[in-house]
Amino acid sequence: MLDIQKIRSDFPILSTTVCGKPLVYLDNGATAQKPNVVIDTINRLHTRQNANIHRGVHYLSEACTEEYENARRSVVTFINANSTREIVFTAGTTAAINLVASSFGDEFVQEGNEIIVTIMEHHSNFVPWQALCRRKNARLRVVDLTGDGDLDLEQFQEFIGEKTRLITVAQTSNVLGTVNPVSDIIKLAHSYNIPVLVDGAQSVVHSKIDMQALDCDFFTFSGHKFYGPTGIGVLYAKEKWLDVMPPYQYGGDMVATVTVEDTTFADLPLKFEAGTANYIGAIGLGAAIGYLEGLGMENIQQYEQELLQLAHKLADETAGMTVYGRTKRKAGILSFLLDGIHHYDTGMILDKMGIAVRTGHLCAEPLMTYMGVTGLVRASFGLYNTKEEVQALFDGIKKVQQMLG
Amino acid sequence: MTINEIQDQIVEEFSVFNDWMDRYSYLIELGNGLQVMDEKYKVDQNLIKSCQSRVWVNADLADGKIVFTADSDAIITKGIIALLIRVLSNQTPKDIMNANLYFIDKIGLKENLSPTRANGLVGMVKQMRDYAIAYNSILANQ
């Protein structure tokens, strides 16, 4: 059992007011707020221990390097990877996916090949592949949905073949909340020797992730959605892929020796970490991992499911409200529209009541077009949200309907 | 009336509202009352697309003045459009080009017109100014 009031006191921003009302922060899918332990870590590093990593012989550089590499070890443990060689720090999920699209794509995707994506992907896991296919004259195959917001698994079976070079899929949809059966997709792909990238941006915060059990080839997530700092993220990749992929960017810290004639590259994972790493972000992410491990991912998942179930119950009781994404396996995301009311108007009025939600196409335009809407309102729950806040959302929705209905 | 006289009038009207609810209720009322845009103008060429709400804007020149018509799929956006049209429509291209739109800030709706707010309104103001520049050069060449 989580002590939610105790948890809330760990997040200073939650006690602020917006438009004179207590903040009800339900935009966790966009970014999560930060606990004191993360804020204090960043502050401590800037005030007492800042020095560039991996190159200084002096005390601060050594200390900072050690914390950076400890953060990498925290990631290994947290997602149950094999070793630190599989963990590349990036600027975020987008940067991680672009790294794979560029390095893996340049090496292994040729004209006439195919990449399989899905219609529910965030733009971050769609546009890089579309661009790769353009560059290579390859074909992007897009898997559709079934009625309730589940992926059409038969279509994977239909699309997969000797031309396929990669399957890339979100573990959890940022719009529908659908938790995709990625294990099944990975098993299918591996039976054809095809690698799979799993976009974990929305899943890693809601449940325990295990690379050994999942067996995906690539896994990506962002620090800032994970109660950690912005500008830091993780690419997990199996060593066998990182070994054969060329570097993504070139510069300092990623080289072994450089001569006028030639350059050899550093060992994994530094081969993919050109330039000064965001070490403060990475160490902050390590602090966030420590915080979440202290609470227990299973506890977080269970509590968020209670919030989601309450939200669905209240939605069912609300006339004139359509929920998008009604599959059984969902994470704490409720996307909806109110009859005859534009999503922007809904978001604006909710904002005036101190309730922060996301509105618009939610960086998933192909999915919006597929569903025949111009945008949605999305409430996304985090571990510090309360049942009272879910109720406040629905009180707000009633007010919106009164004003605009 | 001049652009600034109309702006001052709007600021005066909004000064009676004490809280956001009244202000937004009035905006919604204005949005509902916005003159209907002829469907023939609601074409992609006139569309200012943003991730939040869609805005269409059209401008015609009549007797040396620009007549704007506009529409949006979001009602609060339409309310602001109604205000923008009230301020800028039936004015000369030159006056529109030189207008300083201070009323938005003064009536507490600045957030709706901040460059980072992707609701199409910033695009709409820019579009209205661009129309003014274009018509101004047409008039100058006549």
Coordinates of C-alpha atoms in Angstrom, one line a residue:
Chain A
M1 CA 0.0 0.0 0.0
L2 CA 1.3 3.4 -0.9
D3 CA 1.0 6.3 1.5
I4 CA -0.2 8.9 -1.0
Q5 CA -0.2 11.9 1.3
K6 CA 3.4 11.1 2.3
I7 CA 4.3 10.7 -1.4
R8 CA 2.6 14.0 -2.3
S9 CA 4.8 15.7 0.3
D10 CA 7.8 14.5 -1.7
F11 CA 6.7 16.6 -4.7
P12 CA 6.9 20.3 -3.9
I13 CA 5.0 21.4 -7.0
L14 CA 1.9 19.6 -6.0
S15 CA 1.2 22.2 -3.3
T16 CA 1.2 25.1 -5.7
T17 CA -2.0 26.8 -7.0
V18 CA -3.1 27.5 -10.5
C19 CA -5.7 30.2 -11.3
G20 CA -6.2 30.4 -7.5
K21 CA -7.1 26.7 -7.3
P22 CA -5.1 23.8 -5.9
L23 CA -3.2 22.3 -8.8
V24 CA -4.7 19.0 -10.1
Y25 CA -2.0 17.7 -12.3
L26 CA -3.3 15.1 -14.7
D27 CA -0.8 15.6 -17.6
N28 CA 1.7 13.0 -16.4
G29 CA 1.8 11.4 -19.8
A30 CA 3.4 14.6 -21.1
T31 CA 5.8 14.9 -18.2
A32 CA 5.8 13.8 -14.6
Q33 CA 6.6 16.1 -11.7
K34 CA 9.9 15.6 -9.7
P35 CA 10.3 14.4 -6.2
N36 CA 12.6 16.2 -3.8
V37 CA 15.2 13.5 -4.1
V38 CA 15.6 14.3 -7.8
I39 CA 15.6 18.0 -7.3
D40 CA 18.1 17.8 -4.4
T41 CA 20.4 15.5 -6.4
I42 CA 20.5 18.0 -9.3
N43 CA 21.0 20.9 -6.9
R44 CA 23.8 19.0 -5.0
L45 CA 25.6 18.2 -8.2
H46 CA 25.5 21.8 -9.4
T47 CA 26.5 23.3 -6.1
R48 CA 29.1 20.8 -4.9
Q49 CA 30.2 18.2 -7.4
N50 CA 30.1 19.5 -11.0
A51 CA 32.9 18.4 -13.3
N52 CA 33.0 16.9 -16.7
I53 CA 33.1 13.1 -16.7
H54 CA 35.4 10.4 -18.2
R55 CA 38.3 12.8 -18.7
G56 CA 39.5 14.6 -15.6
V57 CA 42.1 13.2 -13.2
H58 CA 40.9 15.5 -10.5
Y59 CA 38.7 14.6 -7.6
L60 CA 35.4 16.2 -8.8
S61 CA 35.6 14.6 -12.2
E62 CA 36.3 11.2 -10.7
A63 CA 33.4 11.5 -8.3
C64 CA 31.0 12.7 -11.0
T65 CA 32.1 9.9 -13.4
E66 CA 31.5 7.4 -10.7
E67 CA 28.0 8.6 -10.0
Y68 CA 27.2 8.7 -13.7
E69 CA 28.3 5.1 -14.1
N70 CA 26.4 4.2 -11.0
A71 CA 23.3 5.7 -12.6
R72 CA 23.9 3.4 -15.6
R73 CA 24.1 0.4 -13.2
S74 CA 20.8 1.5 -11.6
V75 CA 19.2 1.4 -15.1
V76 CA 20.7 -2.1 -15.7
T77 CA 19.1 -3.4 -12.4
F78 CA 15.9 -1.5 -12.8
I79 CA 15.1 -3.0 -16.3
N80 CA 16.9 -6.2 -15.7
A81 CA 19.4 -5.8 -18.5
N82 CA 22.5 -7.9 -18.8
S83 CA 25.2 -5.3 -18.5
T84 CA 26.0 -1.6 -18.7
R85 CA 27.3 -2.2 -22.2
E86 CA 23.6 -2.4 -23.2
I87 CA 22.6 1.0 -21.7
V88 CA 23.2 4.1 -23.8
F89 CA 22.2 7.4 -22.2
T90 CA 20.5 9.7 -24.8
A91 CA 18.6 13.0 -24.6
G92 CA 15.3 11.1 -24.4
T93 CA 13.1 8.6 -26.2
T94 CA 13.0 10.6 -29.4
A95 CA 16.8 10.8 -29.5
A96 CA 17.1 7.0 -28.7
I97 CA 14.7 6.1 -31.5
N98 CA 16.4 8.4 -33.9
L99 CA 19.7 6.8 -33.0
V100 CA 18.4 3.4 -33.9
A101 CA 16.6 4.6 -37.1
S102 CA 19.9 6.2 -38.2
S103 CA 22.5 3.7 -37.1
F104 CA 20.6 0.5 -37.5
G105 CA 18.7 1.8 -40.5
D106 CA 21.8 2.9 -42.4
E107 CA 23.5 -0.4 -41.8
F108 CA 20.6 -2.9 -42.3
V109 CA 17.8 -1.3 -44.3
Q110 CA 18.0 -1.3 -48.0
E111 CA 15.8 -0.4 -50.9
G112 CA 12.7 -2.6 -51.0
N113 CA 12.9 -3.6 -47.4
E114 CA 10.1 -3.0 -45.0
I115 CA 9.7 -1.5 -41.5
I116 CA 6.5 -2.4 -39.5
V117 CA 5.1 0.3 -37.2
T118 CA 1.6 0.7 -35.8
I119 CA -1.1 3.4 -36.3
M120 CA -1.1 4.2 -32.5
E121 CA 2.6 5.3 -32.4
H122 CA 3.6 8.7 -31.0
H123 CA 5.2 10.8 -33.7
S124 CA 8.6 10.0 -32.1
N125 CA 8.2 6.3 -33.1
F126 CA 6.7 7.1 -36.4
V127 CA 8.4 10.0 -38.2
P128 CA 12.0 8.6 -37.8
W129 CA 10.9 5.4 -39.6
Q130 CA 8.9 7.2 -42.2
A131 CA 12.0 9.4 -42.9
L132 CA 14.3 6.3 -42.9
C133 CA 12.0 4.6 -45.5
R134 CA 12.1 7.8 -47.6
R135 CA 15.9 7.9 -47.5
K136 CA 16.2 4.2 -48.3
N137 CA 13.3 3.8 -50.7
A138 CA 12.0 1.2 -48.2
R139 CA 8.3 0.7 -47.3
L140 CA 6.6 1.6 -44.1
R141 CA 3.9 -1.0 -43.1
V142 CA 1.4 0.4 -40.6
V143 CA -0.6 -2.0 -38.4
D144 CA -4.2 -1.0 -37.7
L145 CA -6.4 -1.4 -34.6
T146 CA -9.4 -3.5 -33.7
G147 CA -12.5 -1.9 -32.2
D148 CA -11.5 -1.2 -28.6
G149 CA -8.1 0.2 -29.3
D150 CA -6.1 -3.1 -29.5
L151 CA -3.5 -3.7 -32.2
D152 CA -4.6 -6.0 -35.0
L153 CA -2.2 -8.9 -34.3
E154 CA -3.2 -10.7 -37.4
Q155 CA -1.9 -7.9 -39.5
F156 CA 1.6 -8.3 -38.0
Q157 CA 1.4 -11.9 -39.2
E158 CA 0.3 -10.7 -42.6
F159 CA 3.0 -8.0 -43.0
I160 CA 5.9 -9.9 -41.6
G161 CA 8.2 -11.6 -44.1
E162 CA 11.6 -11.7 -45.7
K163 CA 11.5 -8.0 -46.6
T164 CA 10.9 -7.0 -43.0
R165 CA 13.9 -5.5 -41.2
L166 CA 12.4 -4.2 -38.0
I167 CA 9.2 -4.0 -36.0
T168 CA 8.8 -1.0 -33.8
V169 CA 5.9 -0.7 -31.4
A170 CA 4.9 1.2 -28.3
Q171 CA 4.5 -0.9 -25.2
T172 CA 1.7 1.5 -24.0
S173 CA -0.2 3.9 -26.2
N174 CA 0.1 7.6 -25.1
V175 CA -3.4 8.2 -26.4
L176 CA -5.4 5.1 -25.7
G177 CA -3.5 3.7 -22.7
T178 CA -3.5 0.3 -24.4
V179 CA -0.9 -2.0 -23.0
N180 CA 0.2 -3.9 -26.1
P181 CA 1.0 -7.6 -26.1
V182 CA 4.6 -6.8 -27.1
S183 CA 5.9 -10.2 -25.8
D184 CA 3.7 -12.0 -28.4
I185 CA 4.9 -9.5 -31.1
I186 CA 8.5 -10.1 -30.1
K187 CA 8.1 -13.9 -30.2
L188 CA 6.5 -13.7 -33.7
A189 CA 9.2 -11.4 -35.0
H190 CA 12.1 -13.5 -33.5
S191 CA 10.6 -16.6 -35.2
Y192 CA 11.5 -14.7 -38.4
N193 CA 14.8 -13.4 -37.0
I194 CA 13.5 -9.9 -37.1
P195 CA 14.5 -7.4 -34.3
V196 CA 11.9 -5.5 -32.4
L197 CA 12.1 -2.0 -30.9
V198 CA 9.8 -1.3 -28.0
D199 CA 9.0 2.3 -27.2
G200 CA 8.7 2.3 -23.4
A201 CA 8.1 6.0 -22.9
Q202 CA 4.6 5.5 -21.5
S203 CA 5.1 2.0 -20.0
V204 CA 8.2 2.2 -17.8
V205 CA 6.5 4.5 -15.4
H206 CA 3.4 2.4 -14.8
S207 CA 4.8 -1.1 -14.4
K208 CA 7.8 -3.3 -13.9
I209 CA 9.8 -3.8 -17.0
D210 CA 12.2 -6.7 -17.5
M211 CA 14.5 -7.0 -20.5
Q212 CA 15.2 -10.6 -19.9
A213 CA 11.6 -11.6 -19.8
L214 CA 10.6 -9.2 -22.7
D215 CA 13.6 -10.2 -24.9
C216 CA 13.2 -7.1 -27.2
D217 CA 16.2 -6.0 -29.2
F218 CA 15.8 -2.3 -28.4
F219 CA 13.9 -0.5 -25.6
T220 CA 13.7 3.3 -25.1
F221 CA 12.4 5.6 -22.4
S222 CA 12.7 9.2 -21.2
G223 CA 13.7 10.5 -17.8
H224 CA 11.2 13.3 -17.6
K225 CA 8.1 11.1 -17.8
F226 CA 9.7 8.9 -15.2
Y227 CA 9.8 11.5 -12.4
G228 CA 13.4 12.3 -13.4
P229 CA 15.0 15.3 -15.2
T230 CA 14.3 16.4 -18.7
G231 CA 16.9 16.0 -21.4
I232 CA 17.9 12.5 -20.4
G233 CA 16.7 9.1 -21.7
V234 CA 17.8 5.6 -22.2
L235 CA 18.4 3.3 -25.1
Y236 CA 18.6 -0.3 -24.1
A237 CA 19.9 -2.5 -27.0
K238 CA 21.2 -6.0 -27.1
E239 CA 25.0 -6.0 -27.4
K240 CA 24.9 -7.9 -30.7
W241 CA 23.2 -5.0 -32.3
L242 CA 25.2 -2.2 -30.7
D243 CA 28.4 -4.1 -31.8
V244 CA 27.5 -4.0 -35.5
M245 CA 25.8 -0.6 -35.6
P246 CA 27.9 2.4 -36.7
P247 CA 28.1 5.4 -34.3
Y248 CA 25.3 7.9 -34.5
Q249 CA 27.3 11.0 -33.7
Y250 CA 31.0 11.6 -33.7
G251 CA 33.1 13.7 -31.3
G252 CA 34.7 13.5 -27.9
D253 CA 34.2 10.7 -25.4
M254 CA 33.3 8.2 -28.1
V255 CA 36.7 7.5 -29.5
A256 CA 39.6 5.2 -28.7
T257 CA 42.4 6.7 -30.7
V258 CA 42.3 9.5 -33.2
T259 CA 45.0 10.2 -35.8
V260 CA 45.0 12.4 -38.8
E261 CA 44.3 9.3 -40.9
D262 CA 41.8 7.4 -38.9
T263 CA 39.8 7.0 -35.7
T264 CA 38.9 4.0 -33.7
F265 CA 35.9 4.1 -31.5
A266 CA 35.4 3.5 -27.8
D267 CA 34.0 0.4 -26.4
L268 CA 30.2 0.0 -25.6
P269 CA 28.3 1.9 -24.6
L270 CA 30.5 5.0 -25.0
K271 CA 30.7 4.5 -28.8
F272 CA 27.1 5.9 -28.8
E273 CA 27.7 8.8 -26.4
A274 CA 29.5 11.5 -28.3
G275 CA 30.2 14.7 -26.6
T276 CA 29.7 15.7 -23.0
A277 CA 27.0 13.5 -21.7
N278 CA 24.1 14.9 -19.7
Y279 CA 25.6 13.4 -16.6
I280 CA 23.6 15.6 -14.2
G281 CA 20.4 14.3 -16.0
A282 CA 21.6 10.7 -15.8
I283 CA 22.4 10.9 -12.1
G284 CA 19.1 12.6 -11.6
L285 CA 17.4 9.7 -13.4
G286 CA 19.3 7.4 -11.1
A287 CA 17.8 9.2 -8.2
A288 CA 14.3 8.8 -9.7
I289 CA 14.9 5.1 -10.2
G290 CA 15.9 4.8 -6.5
Y291 CA 12.7 6.6 -5.5
L292 CA 10.4 4.4 -7.6
E293 CA 12.2 1.2 -6.4
G294 CA 11.6 2.4 -2.9
L295 CA 7.9 2.6 -3.5
G296 CA 7.8 -0.6 -5.6
M297 CA 6.6 -0.7 -9.2
E298 CA 4.0 -3.3 -8.4
N299 CA 2.5 -1.0 -5.8
I300 CA 2.5 1.9 -8.2
Q301 CA 0.8 -0.2 -10.9
Q302 CA -1.8 -1.4 -8.5
Y303 CA -2.6 2.1 -7.2
E304 CA -2.8 3.6 -10.7
Q305 CA -5.2 0.9 -11.8
E306 CA -7.5 1.9 -8.9
L307 CA -7.4 5.5 -10.2
L308 CA -8.1 4.3 -13.7
Q309 CA -11.0 2.1 -12.7
L310 CA -12.5 5.0 -10.8
A311 CA -12.1 7.3 -13.8
H312 CA -13.8 4.7 -16.1
K313 CA -16.6 4.3 -13.6
L314 CA -17.2 8.0 -13.4
A315 CA -16.9 8.3 -17.2
D316 CA -19.6 5.6 -17.6
E317 CA -21.8 7.7 -15.3
T318 CA -21.3 10.9 -17.3
A319 CA -23.7 11.6 -20.1
G320 CA -22.4 13.0 -23.2
M321 CA -18.8 11.7 -22.8
T322 CA -17.0 9.4 -25.1
V323 CA -13.9 7.5 -23.9
Y324 CA -11.3 6.6 -26.5
G325 CA -9.4 3.4 -25.7
R326 CA -11.5 0.8 -23.8
T327 CA -9.3 -2.2 -23.9
K328 CA -9.0 -4.4 -20.8
R329 CA -5.2 -4.0 -20.5
K330 CA -4.7 -0.3 -20.0
A331 CA -2.3 2.0 -18.2
G332 CA -3.5 5.2 -16.3
I333 CA -4.6 7.2 -19.3
L334 CA -8.2 8.4 -20.0
S335 CA -8.7 10.1 -23.4
F336 CA -12.1 11.5 -24.1
L337 CA -14.3 14.0 -25.9
L338 CA -17.5 15.7 -24.6
D339 CA -20.4 15.7 -27.1
G340 CA -20.5 18.9 -29.1
I341 CA -17.6 20.5 -27.2
H342 CA -14.1 21.1 -28.7
H343 CA -11.2 19.5 -26.9
Y344 CA -9.5 22.9 -26.7
D345 CA -12.5 24.5 -25.0
T346 CA -12.6 21.6 -22.6
G347 CA -8.9 22.0 -21.7
M348 CA -9.2 25.7 -21.4
I349 CA -12.1 25.6 -18.9
L350 CA -10.5 22.8 -16.9
D351 CA -7.3 24.8 -16.7
K352 CA -9.2 27.7 -15.1
M353 CA -10.3 25.2 -12.4
G354 CA -6.6 24.3 -11.8
I355 CA -6.9 21.0 -13.7
A356 CA -4.0 20.3 -16.1
V357 CA -4.9 18.0 -18.9
R358 CA -3.5 17.6 -22.4
T359 CA -5.6 18.4 -25.5
G360 CA -5.0 18.2 -29.2
H361 CA -3.6 15.5 -31.4
L362 CA -1.3 14.3 -28.6
C363 CA 1.6 13.9 -31.0
A364 CA -0.2 11.0 -32.7
E365 CA -1.8 12.6 -35.8
P366 CA -2.0 9.3 -37.7
L367 CA -4.1 7.8 -34.9
M368 CA -6.3 10.8 -34.7
T369 CA -7.0 10.7 -38.5
Y370 CA -7.6 6.9 -38.2
M371 CA -10.1 7.5 -35.4
G372 CA -11.7 10.4 -37.3
V373 CA -11.1 13.1 -34.7
T374 CA -9.1 16.3 -34.8
G375 CA -8.0 15.9 -31.2
L376 CA -8.8 14.5 -27.8
V377 CA -8.6 15.5 -24.1
R378 CA -6.3 13.3 -22.2
A379 CA -6.1 12.9 -18.4
S380 CA -3.0 10.8 -17.5
F381 CA -2.5 9.7 -13.9
G382 CA 0.7 9.4 -11.9
L383 CA 1.6 7.8 -8.6
Y384 CA 0.8 10.9 -6.6
N385 CA -2.7 11.5 -8.0
T386 CA -5.6 11.0 -5.5
K387 CA -9.1 9.7 -6.0
E388 CA -10.3 13.1 -4.9
E389 CA -8.4 14.5 -7.9
V390 CA -10.1 12.0 -10.3
Q391 CA -13.4 13.2 -8.8
A392 CA -12.3 16.9 -9.3
L393 CA -11.7 16.1 -13.0
F394 CA -15.3 14.9 -13.3
D395 CA -16.6 17.9 -11.4
G396 CA -14.7 20.0 -13.8
I397 CA -16.2 18.1 -16.7
K398 CA -19.7 18.8 -15.4
K399 CA -18.8 22.5 -15.3
V400 CA -17.5 22.4 -18.9
Q401 CA -20.7 20.8 -20.0
Q402 CA -22.8 23.4 -18.2
M403 CA -20.8 26.3 -19.8
L404 CA -20.4 24.9 -23.3
G405 CA -23.0 22.2 -23.7
Chain B
M1 CA -14.2 54.2 -34.5
T2 CA -10.5 53.8 -34.6
I3 CA -8.8 50.6 -33.7
N4 CA -7.7 52.0 -30.3
E5 CA -11.1 53.3 -29.5
I6 CA -12.6 49.9 -30.1
Q7 CA -9.9 48.3 -28.0
D8 CA -10.6 50.7 -25.1
Q9 CA -14.3 49.9 -25.4
I10 CA -13.6 46.1 -25.1
V11 CA -11.3 46.7 -22.1
E12 CA -14.1 48.7 -20.5
E13 CA -16.6 45.9 -21.2
F14 CA -14.4 43.3 -19.7
S15 CA -13.6 45.4 -16.6
V16 CA -17.0 44.4 -15.0
F17 CA -16.0 40.8 -14.8
N18 CA -14.5 39.7 -11.6
D19 CA -13.5 36.2 -12.3
W20 CA -12.4 33.9 -15.1
M21 CA -15.8 32.2 -15.3
D22 CA -17.5 35.5 -16.2
R23 CA -14.9 36.4 -18.7
Y24 CA -15.0 33.0 -20.4
S25 CA -18.8 32.8 -20.3
Y26 CA -18.8 36.2 -22.2
L27 CA -16.2 34.9 -24.7
I28 CA -18.4 31.8 -25.3
E29 CA -21.3 34.1 -25.8
L30 CA -19.3 36.2 -28.3
G31 CA -18.1 32.9 -30.0
N32 CA -21.7 31.8 -30.4
G33 CA -22.7 35.2 -31.8
L34 CA -19.8 35.3 -34.4
Q35 CA -21.2 36.0 -37.8
V36 CA -21.3 32.8 -39.7
M37 CA -18.5 32.4 -42.2
D38 CA -19.6 31.6 -45.7
E39 CA -18.8 27.9 -46.3
K40 CA -17.0 28.8 -49.5
Y41 CA -14.3 30.5 -47.5
K42 CA -13.8 27.5 -45.2
V43 CA -11.2 26.0 -47.5
D44 CA -7.7 24.7 -46.8
Q45 CA -6.2 27.9 -48.4
N46 CA -7.7 29.9 -45.6
L47 CA -7.0 27.4 -42.9
I48 CA -4.5 28.1 -40.2
K49 CA -3.9 24.7 -38.8
S50 CA -2.5 24.1 -35.4
C51 CA -2.5 21.2 -33.1
Q52 CA -5.3 22.6 -30.9
S53 CA -8.0 24.3 -32.8
R54 CA -8.5 25.1 -36.5
V55 CA -9.0 28.7 -37.6
W56 CA -10.1 29.9 -41.0
V57 CA -9.7 33.6 -42.0
N58 CA -10.7 35.5 -45.1
A59 CA -10.3 39.1 -46.1
D60 CA -12.0 41.2 -48.7
L61 CA -11.3 44.8 -49.6
A62 CA -14.3 47.2 -49.8
D63 CA -14.1 51.0 -50.1
G64 CA -10.4 50.9 -49.1
K65 CA -11.1 49.0 -45.9
I66 CA -10.6 45.3 -45.1
V67 CA -13.5 43.2 -44.1
F68 CA -12.5 40.1 -42.2
T69 CA -14.5 36.9 -41.8
A70 CA -13.3 34.0 -39.7
D71 CA -14.3 30.8 -38.0
S72 CA -12.9 28.1 -35.7
D73 CA -14.0 24.7 -34.5
A74 CA -13.4 25.7 -30.9
I75 CA -15.8 28.1 -29.3
I76 CA -13.4 30.0 -27.0
T77 CA -11.2 30.6 -30.0
K78 CA -14.2 31.9 -31.9
G79 CA -14.9 34.3 -29.0
I80 CA -11.4 35.8 -29.4
I81 CA -11.9 35.8 -33.2
A82 CA -15.1 37.9 -32.6
L83 CA -13.0 40.4 -30.7
L84 CA -10.2 40.5 -33.2
I85 CA -12.7 41.1 -36.0
R86 CA -14.4 43.8 -34.0
V87 CA -11.1 45.5 -33.6
L88 CA -9.5 45.0 -37.0
S89 CA -12.4 44.6 -39.5
N90 CA -13.6 47.7 -41.5
Q91 CA -10.2 49.4 -40.9
T92 CA -7.7 50.5 -43.6
P93 CA -4.8 48.3 -44.4
K94 CA -2.4 50.9 -43.1
D95 CA -4.1 51.1 -39.7
I96 CA -4.2 47.3 -39.4
M97 CA -0.5 47.1 -40.2
N98 CA 0.3 49.7 -37.5
A99 CA -2.1 48.4 -34.9
N100 CA -0.8 47.6 -31.4
L101 CA -3.2 44.9 -30.1
Y102 CA -3.0 45.7 -26.4
F103 CA -6.5 44.8 -25.5
I104 CA -5.8 41.0 -25.3
D105 CA -3.3 41.6 -22.5
K106 CA -5.5 44.1 -20.7
I107 CA -8.6 41.8 -20.6
G108 CA -6.6 39.0 -19.1
L109 CA -6.6 36.7 -22.1
K110 CA -2.9 37.0 -23.0
E111 CA -2.5 33.2 -22.6
N112 CA -4.7 32.8 -25.7
L113 CA -2.3 34.8 -27.8
S114 CA 1.1 33.7 -26.5
P115 CA 3.3 32.4 -29.3
T116 CA 3.6 29.1 -27.6
R117 CA -0.1 28.5 -27.4
A118 CA -0.8 26.5 -30.4
N119 CA -4.4 27.4 -30.9
G120 CA -4.2 29.2 -34.3
L121 CA -4.8 32.7 -33.0
V122 CA -1.2 33.8 -33.3
G123 CA -1.3 32.6 -36.9
M124 CA -4.6 34.4 -37.3
V125 CA -3.2 37.8 -36.2
K126 CA -0.2 37.3 -38.4
Q127 CA -2.5 36.3 -41.3
M128 CA -4.6 39.5 -40.7
R129 CA -1.5 41.7 -40.8
D130 CA -0.3 39.9 -43.9
Y131 CA -3.6 40.6 -45.6
A132 CA -3.2 44.2 -44.6
I133 CA 0.3 44.4 -46.1
A134 CA -0.9 42.8 -49.3
Y135 CA -3.9 45.0 -49.7
N136 CA -1.9 48.1 -48.8
S137 CA 0.5 47.4 -51.6
I138 CA -2.4 46.8 -54.0
L139 CA -3.9 50.2 -53.0
A140 CA -0.6 51.9 -53.4
N141 CA -0.2 50.6 -56.9
Q142 CA -3.7 51.7 -58.0

